Short mmCIF file of C-alpha atoms in Angstrom, two decimals:
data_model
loop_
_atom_site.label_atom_id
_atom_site.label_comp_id
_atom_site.label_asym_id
_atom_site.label_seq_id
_atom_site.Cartn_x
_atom_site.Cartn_y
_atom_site.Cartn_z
CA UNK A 1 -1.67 -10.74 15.89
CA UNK A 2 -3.32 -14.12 16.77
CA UNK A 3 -6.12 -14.06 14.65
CA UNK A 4 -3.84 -12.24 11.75
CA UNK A 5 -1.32 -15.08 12.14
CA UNK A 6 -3.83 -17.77 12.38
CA UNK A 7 -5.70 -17.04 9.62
CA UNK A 8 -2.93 -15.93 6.94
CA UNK A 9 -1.35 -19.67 8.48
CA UNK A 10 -4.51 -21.29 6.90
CA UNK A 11 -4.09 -20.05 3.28
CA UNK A 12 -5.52 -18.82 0.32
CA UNK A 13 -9.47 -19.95 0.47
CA UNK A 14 -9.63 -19.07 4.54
CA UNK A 15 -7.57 -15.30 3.03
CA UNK A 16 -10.34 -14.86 0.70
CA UNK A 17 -13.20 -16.16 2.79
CA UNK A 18 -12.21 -14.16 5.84
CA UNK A 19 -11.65 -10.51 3.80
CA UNK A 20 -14.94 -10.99 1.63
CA UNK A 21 -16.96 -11.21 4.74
CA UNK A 22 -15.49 -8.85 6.96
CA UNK A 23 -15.80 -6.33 4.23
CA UNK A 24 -19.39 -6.32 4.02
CA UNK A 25 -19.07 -6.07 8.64
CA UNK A 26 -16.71 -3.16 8.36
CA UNK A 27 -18.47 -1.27 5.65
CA UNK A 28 -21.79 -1.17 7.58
CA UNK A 29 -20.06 -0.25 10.63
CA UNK A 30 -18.43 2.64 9.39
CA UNK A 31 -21.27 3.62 7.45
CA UNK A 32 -22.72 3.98 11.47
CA UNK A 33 -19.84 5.80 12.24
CA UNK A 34 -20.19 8.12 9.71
CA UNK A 35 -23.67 8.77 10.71
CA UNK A 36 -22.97 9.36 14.13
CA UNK A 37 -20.20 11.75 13.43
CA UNK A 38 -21.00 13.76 11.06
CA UNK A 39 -24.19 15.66 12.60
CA UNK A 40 -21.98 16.86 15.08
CA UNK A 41 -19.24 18.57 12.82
CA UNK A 42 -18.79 22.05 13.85
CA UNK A 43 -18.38 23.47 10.54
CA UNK A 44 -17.10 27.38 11.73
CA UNK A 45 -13.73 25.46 13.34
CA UNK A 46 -10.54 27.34 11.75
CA UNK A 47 -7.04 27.12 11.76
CA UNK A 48 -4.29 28.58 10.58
CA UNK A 49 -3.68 28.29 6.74
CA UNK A 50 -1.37 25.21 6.20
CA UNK A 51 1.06 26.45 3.59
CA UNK A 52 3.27 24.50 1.15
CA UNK A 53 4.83 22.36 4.19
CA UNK A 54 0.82 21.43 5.53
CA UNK A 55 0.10 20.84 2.06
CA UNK A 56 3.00 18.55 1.07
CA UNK A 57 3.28 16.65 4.67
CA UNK A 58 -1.21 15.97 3.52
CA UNK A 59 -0.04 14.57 0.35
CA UNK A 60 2.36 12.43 1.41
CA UNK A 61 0.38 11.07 4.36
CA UNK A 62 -2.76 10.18 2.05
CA UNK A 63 -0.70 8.29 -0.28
CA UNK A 64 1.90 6.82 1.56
CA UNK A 65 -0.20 3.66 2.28
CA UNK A 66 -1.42 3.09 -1.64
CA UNK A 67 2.57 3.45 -2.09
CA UNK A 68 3.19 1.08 0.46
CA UNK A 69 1.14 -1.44 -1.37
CA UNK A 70 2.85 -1.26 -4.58
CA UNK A 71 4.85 -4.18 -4.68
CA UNK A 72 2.31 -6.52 -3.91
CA UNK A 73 -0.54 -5.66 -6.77
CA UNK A 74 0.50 -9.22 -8.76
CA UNK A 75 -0.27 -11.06 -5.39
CA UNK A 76 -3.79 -9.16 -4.89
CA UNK A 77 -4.70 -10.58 -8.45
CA UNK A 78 -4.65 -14.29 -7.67
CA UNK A 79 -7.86 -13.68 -5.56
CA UNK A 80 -10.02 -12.74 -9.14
CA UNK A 81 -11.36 -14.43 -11.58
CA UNK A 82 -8.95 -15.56 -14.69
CA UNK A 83 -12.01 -13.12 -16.61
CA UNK A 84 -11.71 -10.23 -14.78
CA UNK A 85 -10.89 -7.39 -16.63
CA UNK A 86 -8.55 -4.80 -16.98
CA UNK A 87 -10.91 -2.03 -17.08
CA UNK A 88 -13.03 -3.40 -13.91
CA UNK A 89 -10.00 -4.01 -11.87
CA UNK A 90 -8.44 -0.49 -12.17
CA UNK A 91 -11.73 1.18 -12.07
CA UNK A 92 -13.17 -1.35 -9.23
CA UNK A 93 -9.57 -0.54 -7.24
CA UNK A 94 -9.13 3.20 -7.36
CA UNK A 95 -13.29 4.00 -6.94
CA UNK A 96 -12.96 1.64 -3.59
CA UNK A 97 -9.69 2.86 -2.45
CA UNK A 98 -10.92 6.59 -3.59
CA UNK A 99 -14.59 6.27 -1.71
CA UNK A 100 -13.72 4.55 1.25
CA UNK A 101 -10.04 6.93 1.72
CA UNK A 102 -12.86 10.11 1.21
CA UNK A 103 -15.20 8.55 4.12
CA UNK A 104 -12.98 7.82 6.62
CA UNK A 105 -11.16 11.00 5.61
CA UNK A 106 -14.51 12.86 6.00
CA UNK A 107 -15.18 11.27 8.95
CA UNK A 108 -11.67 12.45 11.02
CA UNK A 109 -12.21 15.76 9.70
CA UNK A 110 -15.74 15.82 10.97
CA UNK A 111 -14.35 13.83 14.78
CA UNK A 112 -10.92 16.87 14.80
CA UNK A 113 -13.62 19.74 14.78
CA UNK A 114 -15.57 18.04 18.40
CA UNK A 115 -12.44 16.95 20.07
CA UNK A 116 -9.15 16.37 20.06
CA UNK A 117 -7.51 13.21 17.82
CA UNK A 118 -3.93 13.46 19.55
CA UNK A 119 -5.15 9.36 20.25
CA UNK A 120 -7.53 9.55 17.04
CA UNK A 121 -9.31 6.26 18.57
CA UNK A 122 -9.40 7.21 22.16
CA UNK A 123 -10.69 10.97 20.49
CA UNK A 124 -13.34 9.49 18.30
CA UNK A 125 -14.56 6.75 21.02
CA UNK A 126 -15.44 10.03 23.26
CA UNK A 127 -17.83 11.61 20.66
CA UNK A 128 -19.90 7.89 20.59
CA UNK A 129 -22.97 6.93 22.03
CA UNK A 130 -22.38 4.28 25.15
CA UNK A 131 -24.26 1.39 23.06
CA UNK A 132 -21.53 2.00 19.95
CA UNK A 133 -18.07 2.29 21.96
CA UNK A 134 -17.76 -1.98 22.06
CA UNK A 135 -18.37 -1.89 18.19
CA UNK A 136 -16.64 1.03 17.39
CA UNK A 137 -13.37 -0.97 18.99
CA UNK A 138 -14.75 -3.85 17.06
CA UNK A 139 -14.49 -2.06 14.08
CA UNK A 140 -10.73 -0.80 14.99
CA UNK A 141 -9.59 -4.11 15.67
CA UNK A 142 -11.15 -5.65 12.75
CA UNK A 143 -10.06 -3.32 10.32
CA UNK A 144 -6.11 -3.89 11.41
CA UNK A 145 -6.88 -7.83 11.20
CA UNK A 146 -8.66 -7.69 7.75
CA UNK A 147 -5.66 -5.58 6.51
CA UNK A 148 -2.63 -7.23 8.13
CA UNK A 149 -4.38 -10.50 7.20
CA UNK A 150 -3.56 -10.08 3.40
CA UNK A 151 -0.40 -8.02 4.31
CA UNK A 152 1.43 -10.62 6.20
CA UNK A 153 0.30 -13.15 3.72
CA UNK A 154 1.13 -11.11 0.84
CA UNK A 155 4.93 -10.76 3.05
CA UNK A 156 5.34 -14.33 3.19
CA UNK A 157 5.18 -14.78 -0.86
CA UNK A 158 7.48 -11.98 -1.02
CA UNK A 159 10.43 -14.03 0.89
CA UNK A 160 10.33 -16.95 -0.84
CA UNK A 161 10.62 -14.83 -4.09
CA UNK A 162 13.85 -13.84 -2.42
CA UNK A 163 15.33 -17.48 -2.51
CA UNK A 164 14.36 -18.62 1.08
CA UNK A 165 14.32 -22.21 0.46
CA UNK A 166 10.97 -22.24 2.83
CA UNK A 167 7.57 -23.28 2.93
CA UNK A 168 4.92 -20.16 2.58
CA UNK A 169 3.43 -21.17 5.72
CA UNK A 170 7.33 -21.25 7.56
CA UNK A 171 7.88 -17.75 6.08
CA UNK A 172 4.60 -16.57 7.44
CA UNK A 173 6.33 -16.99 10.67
CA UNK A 174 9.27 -14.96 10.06
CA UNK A 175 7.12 -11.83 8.85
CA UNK A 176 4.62 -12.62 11.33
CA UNK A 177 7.90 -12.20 14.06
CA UNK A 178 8.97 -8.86 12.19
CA UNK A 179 5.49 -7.62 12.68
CA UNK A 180 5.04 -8.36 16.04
CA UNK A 181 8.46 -6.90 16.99
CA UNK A 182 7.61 -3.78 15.23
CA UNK A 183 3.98 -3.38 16.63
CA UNK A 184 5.22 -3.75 20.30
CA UNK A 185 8.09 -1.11 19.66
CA UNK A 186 5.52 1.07 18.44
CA UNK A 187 3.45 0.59 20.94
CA UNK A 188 5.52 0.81 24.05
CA UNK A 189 8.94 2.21 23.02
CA UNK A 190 7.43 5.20 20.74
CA UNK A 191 4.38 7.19 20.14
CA UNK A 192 2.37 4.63 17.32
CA UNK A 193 1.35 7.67 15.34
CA UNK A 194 4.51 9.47 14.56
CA UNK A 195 6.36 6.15 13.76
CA UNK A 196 3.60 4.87 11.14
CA UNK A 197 4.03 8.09 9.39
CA UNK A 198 7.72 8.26 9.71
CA UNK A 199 7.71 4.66 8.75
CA UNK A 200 5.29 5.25 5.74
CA UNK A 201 7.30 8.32 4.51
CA UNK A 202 10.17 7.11 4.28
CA UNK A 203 8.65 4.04 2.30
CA UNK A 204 7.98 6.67 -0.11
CA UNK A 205 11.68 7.00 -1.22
CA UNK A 206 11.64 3.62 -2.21
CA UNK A 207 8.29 2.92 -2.98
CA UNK A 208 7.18 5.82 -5.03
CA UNK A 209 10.02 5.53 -7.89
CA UNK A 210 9.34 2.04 -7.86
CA UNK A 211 5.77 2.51 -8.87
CA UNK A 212 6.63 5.37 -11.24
CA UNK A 213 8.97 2.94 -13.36
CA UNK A 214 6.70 -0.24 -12.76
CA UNK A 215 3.80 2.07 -14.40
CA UNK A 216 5.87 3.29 -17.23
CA UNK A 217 6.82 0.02 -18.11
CA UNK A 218 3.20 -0.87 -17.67
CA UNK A 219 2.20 1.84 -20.56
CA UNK A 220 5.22 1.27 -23.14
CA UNK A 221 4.06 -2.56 -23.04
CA UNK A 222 0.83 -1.38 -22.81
CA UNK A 223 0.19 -4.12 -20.19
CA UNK A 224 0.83 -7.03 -22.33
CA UNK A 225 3.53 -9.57 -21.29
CA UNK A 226 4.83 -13.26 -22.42
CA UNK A 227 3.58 -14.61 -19.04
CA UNK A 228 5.75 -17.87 -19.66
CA UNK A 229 9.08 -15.60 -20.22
CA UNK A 230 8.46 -14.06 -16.96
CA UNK A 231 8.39 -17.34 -15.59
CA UNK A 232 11.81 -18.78 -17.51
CA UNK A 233 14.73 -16.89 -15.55
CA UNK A 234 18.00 -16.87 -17.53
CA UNK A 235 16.76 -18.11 -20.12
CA UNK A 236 13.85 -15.93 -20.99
CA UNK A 237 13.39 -12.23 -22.35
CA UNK A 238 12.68 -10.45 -18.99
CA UNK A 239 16.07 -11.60 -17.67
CA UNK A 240 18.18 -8.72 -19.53
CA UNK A 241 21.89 -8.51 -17.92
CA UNK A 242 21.90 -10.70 -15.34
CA UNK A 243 18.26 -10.31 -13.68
CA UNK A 244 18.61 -6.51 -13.44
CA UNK A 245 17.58 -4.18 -16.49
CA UNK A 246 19.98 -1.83 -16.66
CA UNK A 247 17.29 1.22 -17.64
CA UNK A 248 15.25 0.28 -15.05
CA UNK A 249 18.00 0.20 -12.44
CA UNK A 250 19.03 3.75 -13.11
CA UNK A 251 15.38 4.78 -13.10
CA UNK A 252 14.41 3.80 -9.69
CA UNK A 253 18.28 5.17 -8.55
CA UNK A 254 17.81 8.58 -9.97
CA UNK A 255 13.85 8.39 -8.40
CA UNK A 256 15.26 7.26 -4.95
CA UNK A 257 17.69 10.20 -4.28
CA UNK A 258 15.46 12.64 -5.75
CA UNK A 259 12.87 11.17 -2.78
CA UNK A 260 15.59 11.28 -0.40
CA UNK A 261 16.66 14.90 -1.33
CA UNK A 262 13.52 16.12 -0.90
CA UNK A 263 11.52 13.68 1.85
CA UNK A 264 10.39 15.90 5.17
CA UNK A 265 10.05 12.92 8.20
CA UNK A 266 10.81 12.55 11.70
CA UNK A 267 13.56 10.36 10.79
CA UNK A 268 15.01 11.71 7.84
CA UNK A 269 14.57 15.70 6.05
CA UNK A 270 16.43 16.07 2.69
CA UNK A 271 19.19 18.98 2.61
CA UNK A 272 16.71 20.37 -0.72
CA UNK A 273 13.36 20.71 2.00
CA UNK A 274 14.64 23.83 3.27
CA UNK A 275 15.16 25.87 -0.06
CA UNK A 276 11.60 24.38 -1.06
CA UNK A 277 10.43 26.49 1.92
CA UNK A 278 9.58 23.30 3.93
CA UNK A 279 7.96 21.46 0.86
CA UNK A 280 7.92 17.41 0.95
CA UNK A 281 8.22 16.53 -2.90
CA UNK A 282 9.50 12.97 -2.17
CA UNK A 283 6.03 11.90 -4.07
CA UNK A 284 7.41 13.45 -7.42
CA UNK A 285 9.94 10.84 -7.21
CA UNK A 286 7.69 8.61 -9.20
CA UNK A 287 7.58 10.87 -12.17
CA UNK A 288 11.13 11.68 -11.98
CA UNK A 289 11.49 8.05 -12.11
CA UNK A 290 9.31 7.13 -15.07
CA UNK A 291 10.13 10.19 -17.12
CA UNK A 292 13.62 8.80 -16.82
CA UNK A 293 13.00 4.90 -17.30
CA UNK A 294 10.51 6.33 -20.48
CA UNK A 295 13.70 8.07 -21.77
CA UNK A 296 16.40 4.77 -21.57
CA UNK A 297 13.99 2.34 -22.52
CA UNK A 298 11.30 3.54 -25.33
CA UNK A 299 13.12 2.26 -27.90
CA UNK A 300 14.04 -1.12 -26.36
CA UNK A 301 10.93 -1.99 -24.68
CA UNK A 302 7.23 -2.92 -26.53
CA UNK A 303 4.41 -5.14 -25.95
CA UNK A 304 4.58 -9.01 -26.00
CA UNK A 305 3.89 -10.44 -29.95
CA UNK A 306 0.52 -11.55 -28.40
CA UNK A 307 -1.99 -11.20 -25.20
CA UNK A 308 -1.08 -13.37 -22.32
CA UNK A 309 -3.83 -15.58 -21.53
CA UNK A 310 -4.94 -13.89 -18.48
CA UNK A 311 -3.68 -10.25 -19.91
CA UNK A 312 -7.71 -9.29 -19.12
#
């Protein structure tokens, strides 16, 4: 939390400087990992067949975090060049997020065959080498500071978009005081596992209809928006009735109870689970969502008259 706190304090160039060089530490060190791990997979371990539940509860798991990251895209973008472009951002962000989701995926499949992951770090740390257990930590510890780095950062933009008449580096202290509440109840009060995925799925019933009407808005504009009318408030085009679009609002609605019909967690199951034979479907909610935003607003919505400047 220190260095996370310390560092996100800073601002933007120390955020950019520390995450470009801690990428290239934590990619070689996995890389290692992966190495050491992976000779040692006993490939004839079996279990039973997972079923729709397994299946669903994978699913949701896997893409829970992306989901969780959804609101914050238009933050991540301030750290490119004005040049980049669209096609090398999407392709640069879902062949990273793909690769390095398939390694480390690979690489806890590979560890759950030698021992058991109940503690996945205190599992994996007993199939090292001596020599590799201090950097293996290293590479824990790192990994949570390099993400909570641009997390909490990210957090503190996100409150003064909210109207908290604050500095960025005051609100960094109120999300930096949420996290650390919330990682000490995990911690001590709970097992840290089964409330990160709790937490994370039930993110999903807010989070995945979200996306699934931010992308369809996305495609009927086909990305192109008058970046100064986002900018205007009342005044400009993106204000419709009162700051809320009423197509949009009904979108994410109809997406958020579908989620919550149909979410399987610790903390919440859906009465529609059951009858789906123990299915989690709360990840359809983003198609639900953008199937119905695509219906109320095709006619209403298109493209800005011409390219924002940075539209690339």
């Amino acid at each position: 939390m220190a260095l996370t706190f310390a560092v996100a304090l800073w601002g933007h160039a120390t955020v950019q400087f520390a995450e470009r060089w801690m990428a290239y530490v934590l990619a070689i060190g996995f890389a290692a990992l992966l190495v050491l791990l992976l000779p040692g997979t006993d490939t004839a371990a079996s279990g039973p067949a997972p079923g729709a539940a397994g299946w669903s509860l994978a699913f949701v798991v896997a893409l829970a975090g992306p989901f969780s990251y959804l609101p914050m895209p238009a933050d991540y973008t301030r750290y490119l060049p004005a040049r980049t472009s669209l096609r090398s951002l999407t392709w640069a962000g879902a062949l990273g997020g793909f690769t390095s989701s398939v390694a480390l995926g690979a690489a806890g499949a590979a560890a759950a065959t030698q021992a058991d992951l109940t503690d996945a770090v205190a599992g994996t740390e007993s199939l090292l080498p001596g020599w590799f257990k201090p950097l293996f930590l290293a590479l824990v510890l790192g990994g949570c500071v390099t993400n909570s780095i641009i997390t909490l950062y990210s957090s503190s933009l996100n409150l003064q978009v909210l109207g908290i008449p604050w500095s960025r580096a005051k609100t960094i202290v109120i999300s930096a005081a949420v996290t650390a509440a919330g990682c000490l109840y995990a911690l001590f009060l709970t097992d840290f596992t089964t409330a990160l995925l709790s937490f994370l799925s039930l993110l999903v019933i807010v989070f995945a209809p979200w996306g699934g009407v931010f992308l369809a808005d996305m495609l009927l504009r086909r990305c192109r928006y008058d970046t100064t009318a986002l900018h205007t408030g009342r005044a400009g085009s993106y204000w419709y009735r009162g700051g809320y679009h009423p197509a949009g609002v009904t979108a994410l609605l109809t997406g958020i109870v579908f989620a919550a019909l149909t979410c399987d967690s610790e903390l919440w199951t859906g009465p529609l689970v059951a009858p789906l034979g123990g299915a989690d479907l709360s990840l359809a909610s983003s198609l639900v969502a953008g199937l119905v935003y695509w219906a109320l607003a095709a006619r209403t919505v298109a493209p800005a008259t011409a390219p924002a400047p940075n539209a690339d």
